[in-house]
mmCIF file of C-alpha atoms in Angstrom:
data_model
loop_
_atom_site.group_PDB
_atom_site.id
_atom_site.type_symbol
_atom_site.label_atom_id
_atom_site.label_comp_id
_atom_site.label_asym_id
_atom_site.label_seq_id
_atom_site.Cartn_x
_atom_site.Cartn_y
_atom_site.Cartn_z
ATOM 1 C CA MET A 145 156.769 41.734 -91.720
ATOM 2 C CA LYS A 146 154.205 39.432 -93.325
ATOM 3 C CA ASP A 147 151.389 41.844 -92.446
ATOM 4 C CA VAL A 148 153.266 44.778 -93.958
ATOM 5 C CA LEU A 149 153.827 42.895 -97.210
ATOM 6 C CA MET A 150 150.175 41.856 -97.373
ATOM 7 C CA LEU A 151 149.093 45.454 -96.831
ATOM 8 C CA LEU A 152 151.539 46.655 -99.473
ATOM 9 C CA GLY A 153 150.252 44.092 -101.970
ATOM 10 C CA PHE A 154 146.646 45.047 -101.294
ATOM 11 C CA SER A 155 147.476 48.731 -101.719
ATOM 12 C CA MET A 156 149.315 48.109 -104.992
ATOM 13 C CA GLY A 157 146.341 46.131 -106.311
ATOM 14 C CA LEU A 158 143.953 48.888 -105.333
ATOM 15 C CA VAL A 159 146.040 51.548 -107.077
ATOM 16 C CA THR A 160 146.492 49.358 -110.158
ATOM 17 C CA GLY A 161 142.751 48.744 -110.381
ATOM 18 C CA ALA A 162 141.975 52.435 -110.042
ATOM 19 C CA LEU A 163 144.456 53.346 -112.765
ATOM 20 C CA LEU A 164 143.105 50.643 -115.070
ATOM 21 C CA TYR A 165 139.560 51.890 -114.510
ATOM 22 C CA LYS A 166 140.566 55.469 -115.196
ATOM 23 C CA TYR A 167 142.658 54.967 -118.327
ATOM 24 C CA SER A 168 141.415 51.738 -119.937
ATOM 25 C CA THR A 169 138.104 51.975 -121.778
ATOM 26 C CA CYS A 170 137.722 48.184 -122.006
ATOM 27 C CA THR A 171 138.205 47.753 -118.280
ATOM 28 C CA LYS A 172 135.776 50.561 -117.537
ATOM 29 C CA GLU A 173 133.105 48.970 -119.752
ATOM 30 C CA VAL A 174 133.514 45.580 -118.059
ATOM 31 C CA VAL A 175 133.332 47.082 -114.577
ATOM 32 C CA ASP A 176 130.282 49.174 -115.475
ATOM 33 C CA LYS A 177 128.482 46.143 -116.947
ATOM 34 C CA GLY A 178 129.253 44.177 -113.810
ATOM 35 C CA GLU A 179 127.962 46.977 -111.611
ATOM 36 C CA LYS A 180 124.714 47.158 -113.607
ATOM 37 C CA ALA A 181 124.241 43.381 -113.287
ATOM 38 C CA VAL A 182 124.786 43.505 -109.528
ATOM 39 C CA MET A 183 122.350 46.397 -109.133
ATOM 40 C CA LYS A 184 119.727 44.530 -111.188
ATOM 41 C CA GLU A 185 120.053 41.475 -108.935
ATOM 42 C CA LEU A 186 119.812 43.639 -105.821
ATOM 43 C CA ASP A 187 116.617 45.209 -107.154
ATOM 44 C CA LYS A 188 115.139 41.732 -107.710
ATOM 45 C CA ILE A 189 116.028 40.693 -104.169
ATOM 46 C CA GLU A 190 114.556 43.898 -102.773
ATOM 47 C CA LYS A 191 111.281 43.356 -104.650
ATOM 48 C CA LYS A 192 111.063 39.765 -103.378
ATOM 49 C CA SER A 193 111.622 40.871 -99.797
ATOM 50 C CA LYS A 194 108.947 43.565 -100.094
ATOM 51 C CA LYS A 195 106.470 40.995 -101.426
ATOM 52 C CA LYS A 196 107.215 38.683 -98.493
ATOM 53 C CA GLU A 197 106.867 41.616 -96.107
ATOM 54 C CA LYS A 198 103.425 42.499 -97.503
ATOM 55 C CA ALA A 199 102.309 38.858 -97.357
ATOM 56 C CA SER A 200 103.219 38.577 -93.671
#
């Protein structure tokens, strides 16, 4: 029963987040800014790893 309730709660959160993203402009802006920040950090990490790879 506990597993079913945890799954139900996760599903409700997922649906709520998707609806917020779709219909709320503020939420969409925040999520998009966060995504851009994460992608920028990933690019930095990728460049560092390529430099280390070339140095080896």
